[in-house]
Amino acid sequence: MSKIETRDLVLKVAQEFVQTRGFNAFSFRDVAERVGIKTASIHYYFPTKAELGRALVAQHREHVGAALAAIDAEEHDPRRKLARYVYVFKSTLEVGNRMCLCGMLAADFSTLDQMIVDELRRSFEDHEAWLTRVLEAGMESGAFTLSRSAKDEARLLISSLEGAMLIARSFEDINRFEECVRSLLGRLIPVSGDQINQSHN
Amino acid sequence: MSKIETRDLVLKVAQEFVQTRGFNAFSFRDVAERVGIKTASIHYYFPTKAELGRALVAQHREHVGAALAAIDAEEHDPRRKLARYVYVFKSTLEVGNRMCLCGMLAADFSTLDQMIVDELRRSFEDHEAWLTRVLEAGMESGAFTLSRSAKDEARLLISSLEGAMLIARSFEDINRFEECVRSLLGRLIPVSGDQINQSHN
DNA sequence: GTCTATAAGATGATAGAC
DNA sequence: GTCTATCATCTTATAGAC
């Protein structure tokens, strides 16, 4: 087997460290030990830690792009698309209580090289563009009731999901995330006939 | 003047570093240089970095508690209380593009000593309790329209504000935060409601 | 491609002088 | 209280052997 796999393994392990510890709380040594190589070998693939970070976000953008394309291909109902989208975040929490890669890097923002920041922003914009399209389609079909522009709703949704992950993670309580999701989705989806009041408790 | 001030200055500088760089991306040396002392002096007040972190969150809880008490004392309208609360987050972004202390520590969660995590969770619970009371009062007075329990709304609001800060900060664009705030408050305030909306600039 | 060896500096922390 | 001096360890990164 070619050793090209090493590069992928380094990326995989590094991504897990970023998502659980943050970009500044893991070292080449941590990655090397988990991969079973020496730190010098990591530098062979990624000259600097910043380059590793950039590659990490670039790869992540590709993966997310493919995942969103798969959702588009498999689902037609905007509500189902949205549910699948939210599940991506939920499953990240489920596997090792990880934070979203981009959310974590957003926290590390001020310590990151510009090239990582650029890639990070593009990643957020990818999410925003996809979600905006889904919300617009849902608005036109009557699946969603938006009180603001689809773009604004998309941004709020992303922000809320990131924040919900961040806090639920710190409580090690995925229920906190799911509660937020229910509230978020409940506000978008018009109630067919009954309730929608404010006088319960 | 007693040198008790040094301790406060260390806390102030350390807090700024945590809010801008994260708990693992600043050192005793960074703090010492900014305060104008040596690292050994920091260890005199805070034996370990973990103890410094715990003191940071404990002090922050006190400050927030005082700020929320001041809002309660000065404002009666739940909508105005909420607006003042949101402004606390906004002003944090305005001063040096800082992240909320607790939000940043939530990102560093897995690398923090248990005593910091405990203090962090209590801090979130402080926010949650206060917000829940404000939302309940607003619900009873008709100032707010809630689609879920006040507690759930409070949690969603906190999560959304944290996420909105996180992302707006990574874009160095406070408008992104304000857009989210408008959407969040707009959803709580019934259309029939008069003023209070947003301080349109 | 992966290793050993090494550099040059940073890090949290401690002992003891003043 | 604050300092100097020092520690053991970690960190990113490079040079060169295999």
XYZ file of C-alpha atoms (C1' of nucleotides) in Angstrom:
438
model
C 0.000 0.000 0.000
C 1.290 3.430 -0.902
C 2.087 5.737 1.971
C -0.081 8.439 0.503
C -2.518 7.333 3.142
C -0.355 8.891 5.817
C -1.327 12.349 4.709
C -5.003 11.520 5.029
C -4.491 9.952 8.405
C -2.647 13.015 9.654
C -5.510 15.185 8.479
C -8.057 12.949 10.125
C -6.287 12.904 13.475
C -5.504 16.604 13.358
C -9.119 17.401 12.600
C -10.249 15.456 15.618
C -7.804 17.360 17.803
C -8.938 20.704 16.478
C -12.572 19.815 17.034
C -12.015 18.615 20.576
C -9.128 20.714 21.870
C -8.819 23.707 19.552
C -6.038 24.673 17.163
C -3.648 25.851 19.873
C -4.113 22.964 22.278
C -2.634 20.123 20.252
C 0.865 19.599 18.936
C 2.594 17.811 16.097
C 3.673 15.373 18.747
C 0.075 14.588 19.686
C -0.765 13.888 16.069
C 2.403 11.898 15.421
C 1.783 9.613 18.386
C -1.763 8.871 17.321
C -0.790 8.252 13.719
C 2.239 6.204 14.708
C 4.888 8.293 13.006
C 7.394 10.968 14.007
C 6.769 14.699 13.925
C 9.297 15.161 11.121
C 7.060 13.071 8.895
C 4.184 15.456 9.430
C 6.375 18.325 8.300
C 7.032 16.385 5.109
C 3.345 16.695 4.199
C 2.638 20.001 5.934
C 5.672 22.308 6.232
C 4.050 24.373 8.967
C 1.185 24.035 11.388
C -0.585 26.864 9.603
C -0.396 24.899 6.355
C -1.868 21.901 8.134
C -4.683 24.103 9.367
C -5.366 25.505 5.926
C -5.443 22.026 4.423
C -7.790 20.956 7.179
C -10.353 23.610 6.382
C -9.957 23.146 2.636
C -10.595 19.416 2.956
C -13.512 20.094 5.261
C -15.065 22.447 2.716
C -14.878 19.686 0.128
C -16.454 17.146 2.454
C -19.243 19.518 3.413
C -19.807 20.425 -0.215
C -20.188 16.758 -1.083
C -22.498 16.172 1.859
C -24.757 19.068 0.913
C -24.788 17.917 -2.710
C -25.854 14.481 -1.503
C -28.690 16.018 0.472
C -29.800 17.968 -2.590
C -29.718 14.793 -4.654
C -31.610 12.666 -2.160
C -34.186 15.041 -0.735
C -36.693 17.311 -2.374
C -38.650 18.607 0.570
C -36.846 21.686 1.959
C -37.899 20.627 5.434
C -36.179 17.298 4.984
C -33.100 18.988 3.579
C -32.970 21.179 6.636
C -33.445 18.224 8.967
C -30.561 16.422 7.292
C -28.432 19.530 7.572
C -29.076 19.851 11.281
C -28.274 16.193 11.726
C -24.750 16.836 10.477
C -24.186 19.052 13.492
C -25.864 16.662 15.879
C -23.774 13.725 14.738
C -20.618 15.768 15.287
C -21.588 16.154 18.919
C -22.475 12.504 19.142
C -19.068 11.316 17.997
C -16.742 12.277 20.836
C -18.558 15.454 21.856
C -16.815 17.332 19.079
C -17.324 20.935 18.191
C -17.920 21.927 14.590
C -14.506 22.411 12.967
C -15.348 25.890 11.747
C -16.932 26.914 15.022
C -13.823 25.881 16.902
C -11.540 27.696 14.481
C -13.771 30.745 14.776
C -12.954 30.734 18.476
C -9.235 30.498 17.677
C -9.690 33.170 15.023
C -7.279 35.794 16.344
C -4.388 33.316 16.559
C -4.802 31.886 13.050
C -2.792 32.710 9.957
C -4.647 34.797 7.425
C -4.846 31.924 4.955
C -6.732 29.843 7.498
C -9.070 32.714 8.286
C -9.792 33.183 4.582
C -10.592 29.515 4.154
C -12.710 29.565 7.304
C -14.816 32.457 6.069
C -15.329 30.763 2.721
C -16.533 27.700 4.562
C -19.118 29.694 6.489
C -20.174 31.301 3.225
C -20.637 27.860 1.665
C -23.057 26.950 4.451
C -24.806 30.268 4.166
C -25.298 29.988 0.400
C -26.670 26.460 0.588
C -28.996 27.219 3.482
C -30.240 30.381 1.805
C -31.228 28.379 -1.265
C -33.030 25.781 0.838
C -34.886 28.426 2.825
C -35.875 30.330 -0.308
C -37.214 27.175 -1.909
C -39.124 26.360 1.254
C -40.501 29.844 1.461
C -41.801 29.692 -2.078
C -43.353 26.286 -1.587
C -44.920 27.323 1.679
C -42.878 24.836 3.689
C -41.295 27.632 5.695
C -42.523 30.860 7.154
C -39.700 33.363 7.271
C -39.952 36.641 9.085
C -36.791 37.979 7.495
C -34.841 37.409 4.319
C -33.672 33.884 3.604
C -30.089 35.073 3.905
C -30.691 36.574 7.333
C -32.515 33.445 8.441
C -29.666 31.314 7.154
C -27.097 33.327 9.075
C -29.150 33.195 12.237
C -29.630 29.469 11.859
C -25.892 28.851 11.436
C -25.058 31.089 14.370
C -27.646 29.436 16.581
C -26.489 25.949 15.668
C -22.863 26.846 16.389
C -23.775 28.413 19.703
C -26.010 25.527 20.659
C -23.190 23.101 19.930
C -20.718 25.185 21.873
C -22.820 25.298 25.019
C -24.283 21.791 24.858
C -20.748 20.497 24.493
C -19.553 22.358 27.572
C -22.366 20.702 29.545
C -21.696 17.344 27.905
C -25.432 17.302 27.299
C -26.616 16.746 23.761
C -30.184 17.351 24.902
C -29.390 21.032 25.186
C -28.532 21.014 21.521
C -31.662 19.156 20.542
C -33.881 21.501 22.521
C -32.457 24.425 20.611
C -32.966 22.621 17.325
C -36.612 21.985 18.128
C -37.148 25.664 18.873
C -35.301 26.754 15.753
C -37.140 24.436 13.401
C -40.455 25.006 15.106
C -40.222 28.674 14.292
C -39.611 28.057 10.616
C -42.292 25.477 10.040
C -45.826 26.869 10.045
C -48.278 24.980 12.192
C -50.850 23.338 10.004
C -53.932 24.139 11.965
C -53.996 24.136 15.725
C -51.901 25.716 18.415
C -49.317 28.464 17.931
C -50.221 30.421 20.962
C -48.275 32.034 23.711
C -50.388 31.151 26.679
C -49.087 27.851 27.861
C -46.652 26.976 30.540
C -0.971 51.902 47.854
C -1.156 48.249 48.647
C -0.071 45.861 45.932
C -3.411 44.142 46.060
C -4.004 45.977 42.812
C -1.569 43.707 41.024
C -3.903 40.785 41.432
C -6.748 42.716 39.843
C -4.540 43.869 37.017
C -3.410 40.317 36.328
C -7.032 39.222 36.198
C -7.956 42.043 33.883
C -5.133 41.331 31.447
C -5.642 37.590 31.589
C -9.338 37.998 30.890
C -8.595 40.030 27.809
C -6.227 37.338 26.582
C -8.762 34.588 27.157
C -11.456 36.528 25.345
C -9.261 37.297 22.359
C -6.930 34.316 22.101
C -8.442 31.522 24.176
C -7.195 29.875 27.356
C -4.475 27.860 25.655
C -3.081 30.592 23.457
C -1.671 32.952 26.052
C 1.090 32.455 28.595
C 2.120 33.755 31.985
C 4.807 35.588 30.093
C 2.230 37.400 27.940
C 0.358 38.517 31.036
C 3.502 39.467 32.941
C 4.783 41.649 30.108
C 1.506 43.519 29.825
C 1.196 44.026 33.576
C 4.852 44.966 33.923
C 5.893 42.236 36.341
C 7.636 38.853 36.152
C 5.916 35.526 35.751
C 6.940 34.460 39.248
C 4.779 37.247 40.638
C 1.728 35.854 38.902
C 2.366 32.503 40.553
C 2.341 34.329 43.899
C -1.324 35.226 43.372
C -2.329 32.236 41.280
C -0.281 29.088 41.949
C -1.334 27.476 38.688
C -2.819 28.574 35.404
C -5.913 26.543 36.240
C -6.357 28.532 39.449
C -6.049 31.735 37.446
C -8.738 30.455 35.114
C -11.060 29.550 37.950
C -10.621 32.969 39.544
C -11.303 34.549 36.182
C -14.672 32.877 35.794
C -15.575 33.422 39.451
C -14.866 37.142 39.143
C -16.754 37.269 35.887
C -19.786 35.694 37.494
C -19.742 38.413 40.133
C -19.465 41.156 37.555
C -22.281 39.725 35.473
C -24.414 39.255 38.562
C -23.937 42.903 39.454
C -24.678 44.001 35.902
C -27.897 42.016 35.759
C -28.925 43.350 39.163
C -28.349 46.847 37.868
C -30.567 46.165 34.879
C -33.279 44.845 37.186
C -32.994 47.956 39.315
C -33.058 50.416 36.446
C -35.497 48.868 33.998
C -39.025 47.598 34.436
C -40.042 46.800 30.894
C -38.907 43.229 30.097
C -38.168 44.350 26.549
C -35.817 47.019 27.804
C -34.169 44.532 30.164
C -33.592 42.223 27.242
C -32.235 45.024 25.102
C -29.777 45.940 27.835
C -28.773 42.303 28.185
C -28.055 41.982 24.487
C -26.057 45.177 24.612
C -23.637 43.555 27.044
C -22.705 41.077 24.318
C -22.548 43.710 21.636
C -20.228 45.926 23.662
C -17.894 42.979 24.206
C -17.512 42.676 20.457
C -17.076 46.422 20.148
C -14.149 46.544 22.556
C -11.369 44.756 20.731
C -13.540 42.233 18.917
C -13.621 40.077 22.030
C -15.532 36.866 22.420
C -17.715 36.336 25.470
C -15.480 34.926 28.222
C -17.743 31.958 28.816
C -18.224 31.278 25.138
C -14.498 31.184 24.613
C -13.954 28.903 27.587
C -16.742 26.679 26.301
C -14.647 26.198 23.180
C -11.619 25.322 25.331
C -13.836 23.086 27.435
C -12.046 19.774 26.964
C -8.684 21.209 28.001
C -9.903 22.903 31.174
C -9.563 21.684 34.736
C -12.788 20.436 36.258
C -12.986 23.370 38.659
C -13.033 25.774 35.718
C -15.672 23.724 33.941
C -17.827 23.746 37.070
C -17.547 27.503 37.411
C -18.234 27.912 33.697
C -21.441 25.905 33.872
C -22.625 27.884 36.872
C -22.022 31.040 34.911
C -24.197 29.846 32.039
C -26.832 28.851 34.559
C -26.749 32.356 36.034
C -27.546 33.782 32.629
C -30.219 31.204 32.017
C -31.960 31.864 35.326
C -31.999 35.618 34.870
C -33.177 35.449 31.269
C -35.877 32.953 32.161
C -37.277 35.347 34.747
C -37.252 38.238 32.288
C -38.941 36.183 29.596
C -41.565 34.888 31.989
C -42.355 38.386 33.163
C -42.573 39.565 29.577
C -44.802 36.678 28.646
C -47.241 37.459 31.445
C -47.334 41.129 30.594
C -47.804 40.408 26.916
C -44.516 42.020 25.974
C -43.213 38.759 24.557
C -44.720 35.974 22.531
C -42.989 32.707 23.332
C -43.569 29.550 21.368
C -41.834 27.401 23.967
C -41.145 27.556 27.678
C -39.301 30.582 28.979
C -36.422 28.319 29.981
C -36.120 26.869 26.494
C -36.326 30.320 24.975
C -33.670 31.551 27.376
C -31.332 28.723 26.435
C -31.888 29.283 22.748
C -31.297 32.994 23.150
C -28.014 32.449 24.966
C -26.863 29.878 22.432
C -27.789 32.117 19.533
C -26.039 35.121 21.018
C -22.888 33.103 21.649
C -22.925 31.685 18.147
C -23.628 35.062 16.608
C -20.677 36.539 18.495
C -18.439 33.665 17.477
C -19.133 34.016 13.775
C -19.381 37.805 13.607
C -16.027 37.967 15.346
C -14.403 35.625 12.839
C -15.609 37.943 10.048
C -14.599 41.029 12.033
C -18.071 42.274 11.198
C -20.253 43.392 14.056
C -23.154 43.857 11.627
C -23.479 40.106 11.435
C -24.095 40.070 15.160
C -26.638 42.869 14.995
C -28.536 41.197 12.174
C -28.939 38.109 14.318
C -30.046 40.184 17.267
C -32.741 41.862 15.182
C -34.059 38.491 14.064
C -33.954 37.082 17.584
C -35.750 40.001 19.217
C -38.170 40.365 16.352
C -39.393 36.862 16.962
C -40.051 37.475 20.629
C -41.876 40.750 20.269
C -45.427 40.506 18.921
C -46.129 42.551 15.817
C -48.648 44.652 17.691
C -45.897 45.687 20.033
C -44.936 49.303 19.842
C -41.425 50.663 20.097
C -38.455 48.927 21.625
C -37.607 47.167 18.388
C -34.063 48.040 17.650
C -32.102 51.224 17.863
C -32.039 51.675 14.121
C -29.024 53.711 13.299
C 8.792 8.776 2.960
C 10.368 8.165 7.299
C 13.708 8.374 10.450
C 17.364 10.462 14.098
C 19.280 14.330 15.842
C 19.091 18.809 16.942
C 18.086 23.510 17.176
C 16.050 27.698 19.356
C 12.693 29.245 21.890
C 8.445 28.907 24.808
C 5.957 27.008 28.797
C 4.248 26.319 33.635
C 6.241 26.043 37.763
C 9.557 26.301 41.994
C 13.399 27.800 45.265
C 15.290 31.206 47.511
C 17.314 36.121 47.759
C 15.800 40.724 48.748
C 5.417 41.038 47.109
C 8.631 40.904 43.690
C 12.627 39.506 41.953
C 16.574 36.284 39.743
C 17.746 31.939 38.544
C 16.663 27.660 37.189
C 14.107 23.480 35.894
C 12.082 19.914 33.050
C 9.390 19.692 29.477
C 7.190 20.878 25.284
C 6.874 23.238 20.758
C 7.563 24.098 15.828
C 10.814 23.441 12.593
C 15.166 21.940 9.936
C 19.201 19.055 8.242
C 20.608 15.080 6.703
C 20.970 9.764 6.974
C 18.585 5.722 5.357
